[in-house]
Amino acid sequence: MSVIVQKYGGTSVADADRIRAVADRATDAKRAGHDVVVVVSAMGDTTDELMAMARSLAPTPNARELDLLLTAGERIAMSLLAVAINQAGYPAASYTGSQAGIITDTAHGRASIIDIRPGRILEALGRGHIVIVAGFQGVSTAYDVTTLGRGGSDTTAVALADALHAEACEIYTDVPGVFTADPRIVPDARKLHAVSYEEMLELASSGAQVLQLRSVEYARARGVKVHVRSSFSDEPGTWITQEDARMGEQAIISGVAADHSEAMVTIRSAPDRPGVAAAIFRAVAAQGLSVDLIVQSGSRDGRADISFLVPKDELDRLEPTAKELVAAISADTYEADADVAKVSLVGAGIKAHPEVLADMFETLADERINVELIAATSIRISCVVRAADEERAVRALHRRFGLGPDGGPLRSHDDDA
Ligand code: ADP
Ligand code: ASP
Ligand code: MG
């Protein structure tokens, strides 16, 4: 029997009517002969609301308790969906992450899946049930309930698809696929027919939250085929696949992404000698902070500035460490600037087309947008700009690289080419 995993995001299960629509889609797949496993997110903005409630009681709620609280959102959605599917005449049962055998490490709020023991799921599928699993959660090796980080239901779905050897992992969301830019910022963005794991990794880490970064890492590592598509229509969406599995000529640029969830931190006038960068990032890592885009300025008088990005909501955690650090390495100051955004251009063709770099900077210059930090991989270029310039930068780059409906010489692997 072929297993299909379907994941529905918060908007797709936001109210009773939408839950009924999800039930219809799940039962359609069952009737088509699949074993069906559905992963659900919390309804609408439930996670944000629960988080706000906890924060109104304590600025930094206890991590274990916060995780228990947040997992309640997905539990509501999962049981309501089971009720709806039962009402439609199909046997269904819902399971929490823990009941579904999703074992994680103990990092509350950003736990990683380390094992899946799908015994109960397989048993329920064997009995002909449609199985519903609460996304975004697991149980730790210390037997506590954990969450997988914002957007983590995507990772639950990919991990289950892998563990159950599913035919595909379908990610149903509120847009019809992965676009050349966030369709909310660029209304004429185009849907991509296929994106390689590598490009999707870069897009996800650059702020295209349509898939959680970790879910893409997991899918790539395990070769899980992911199909991102609309929960409101039947049109085909975007396949995330191996590079060489893509049809036809490849675009130089696949998309533009932006992210304003990170702040820029600068350690000014750090001594420019071996061991200083190690001391800085050892201290940052000890706080469990994720760091992005590190830039060191050229050395002057034996001193250099080191800048990097960290999530804005983790700045408070960094500050005491950073201050101690500045004293310990006898740097000048620690500065944090939350008023920034990162704008990125992603495309497998960048490595063979170095002129793209100049084109990108020229486009930003024409818009009079100042670039404060630059970092590039072989398939991504990221620039840190003022937060107020973010959307203008995205639109200008989208136009410049011919990603819109009229396309240009760079378009190729889209739907309607
Ligand atoms: P869900 O609740 O279904 O998990 P998310 O809000 O996490 O949905 O992700 C879907 C959203 O991602 C879309 O509504 C869209 O605004 C945003 N998004 C950002 N970049 C892109 C992109 N390149 N393609 C598609 N959607 C994108
Ligand atoms: N409900 C969680 C969130 O809002 C997980 C998810 O939706 O994937 O981040
Ligand atoms: Mg999401």
Short mmCIF file of N, CA, C and O and ligand atoms in Angstrom, two decimals, residues 7-10 40-44 46-48 70 73-74 135-136 149-155 212, ligand 2:
data_model
loop_
_atom_site.label_atom_id
_atom_site.label_comp_id
_atom_site.label_asym_id
_atom_site.label_seq_id
_atom_site.Cartn_x
_atom_site.Cartn_y
_atom_site.Cartn_z
N LYS A 7 0.31 17.62 4.86
CA LYS A 7 0.44 18.56 5.99
C LYS A 7 -0.36 19.82 5.70
O LYS A 7 -0.30 20.37 4.60
N TYR A 8 -1.15 20.26 6.67
CA TYR A 8 -1.96 21.46 6.51
C TYR A 8 -1.53 22.53 7.50
O TYR A 8 -1.47 22.28 8.71
N GLY A 9 -1.24 23.73 7.00
CA GLY A 9 -0.80 24.84 7.84
C GLY A 9 -1.97 25.50 8.55
O GLY A 9 -3.14 25.16 8.33
N GLY A 10 -1.65 26.47 9.39
CA GLY A 10 -2.63 27.11 10.27
C GLY A 10 -3.83 27.71 9.54
O GLY A 10 -4.98 27.52 9.95
N VAL A 40 -1.14 18.20 11.11
CA VAL A 40 -1.79 19.51 11.19
C VAL A 40 -1.01 20.49 12.05
O VAL A 40 -0.36 20.14 13.02
N SER A 41 -1.14 21.77 11.65
CA SER A 41 -0.66 22.89 12.47
C SER A 41 -1.80 23.33 13.37
O SER A 41 -2.93 22.88 13.22
N ALA A 42 -1.49 24.27 14.26
CA ALA A 42 -2.53 24.85 15.11
C ALA A 42 -3.43 25.75 14.27
O ALA A 42 -3.00 26.30 13.26
N MET A 43 -4.70 25.89 14.69
CA MET A 43 -5.66 26.68 13.92
C MET A 43 -5.28 28.16 13.89
O MET A 43 -5.02 28.75 14.95
N GLY A 44 -5.27 28.75 12.70
CA GLY A 44 -5.05 30.19 12.55
C GLY A 44 -3.84 30.68 13.34
O GLY A 44 -2.73 30.17 13.18
N THR A 46 -3.34 30.54 16.57
CA THR A 46 -3.34 29.98 17.93
C THR A 46 -1.97 30.02 18.59
O THR A 46 -1.84 30.39 19.76
N THR A 47 -0.93 29.62 17.84
CA THR A 47 0.41 29.57 18.45
C THR A 47 0.84 30.95 18.94
O THR A 47 1.34 31.09 20.06
N ASP A 48 0.60 31.98 18.10
CA ASP A 48 0.95 33.35 18.50
C ASP A 48 0.15 33.75 19.74
O ASP A 48 0.68 34.39 20.65
N LEU A 70 2.37 25.40 24.01
CA LEU A 70 2.27 25.58 22.56
C LEU A 70 1.78 24.33 21.85
O LEU A 70 1.08 24.41 20.84
N GLY A 73 -1.99 23.81 20.84
CA GLY A 73 -2.60 24.33 19.61
C GLY A 73 -2.80 23.23 18.58
O GLY A 73 -3.89 23.06 18.02
N GLU A 74 -1.77 22.45 18.33
CA GLU A 74 -1.85 21.37 17.34
C GLU A 74 -2.78 20.26 17.81
O GLU A 74 -3.41 19.58 17.02
N GLY A 135 1.38 18.39 14.46
CA GLY A 135 2.68 18.85 13.97
C GLY A 135 3.49 19.54 15.05
O GLY A 135 3.01 19.77 16.17
N PHE A 136 4.78 19.82 14.74
CA PHE A 136 5.57 20.79 15.51
C PHE A 136 5.99 20.29 16.90
O PHE A 136 6.48 21.05 17.70
N GLY A 149 10.38 24.38 16.86
CA GLY A 149 10.65 25.70 16.28
C GLY A 149 9.50 26.14 15.38
O GLY A 149 8.76 25.30 14.85
N ARG A 150 9.34 27.45 15.21
CA ARG A 150 8.22 27.98 14.43
C ARG A 150 8.23 27.37 13.02
O ARG A 150 9.28 27.20 12.42
N GLY A 151 7.04 27.02 12.56
CA GLY A 151 6.93 26.39 11.25
C GLY A 151 7.28 24.90 11.28
O GLY A 151 7.38 24.25 10.25
N GLY A 152 7.44 24.35 12.50
CA GLY A 152 7.96 22.99 12.65
C GLY A 152 7.07 21.86 12.16
O GLY A 152 7.54 20.73 12.01
N SER A 153 5.79 22.16 11.87
CA SER A 153 4.93 21.09 11.37
C SER A 153 5.42 20.59 10.01
O SER A 153 5.20 19.42 9.66
N ASP A 154 6.08 21.46 9.26
CA ASP A 154 6.65 21.02 7.97
C ASP A 154 7.65 19.90 8.23
O ASP A 154 7.70 18.90 7.49
N THR A 155 8.45 20.06 9.28
CA THR A 155 9.48 19.06 9.59
C THR A 155 8.84 17.76 10.09
O THR A 155 9.27 16.66 9.74
N GLN A 212 9.69 25.37 6.45
CA GLN A 212 10.68 25.57 7.52
C GLN A 212 12.03 25.05 7.02
O GLN A 212 12.12 23.98 6.42
N1 ASP B 2 1.92 26.15 14.91
C1 ASP B 2 3.37 26.27 14.80
C2 ASP B 2 3.74 27.68 14.37
O1 ASP B 2 2.87 28.53 14.24
C3 ASP B 2 3.98 25.25 13.90
C4 ASP B 2 3.56 25.32 12.46
O2 ASP B 2 2.56 25.97 12.14
O3 ASP B 2 4.23 24.67 11.63
O4 ASP B 2 4.90 27.96 14.21
#
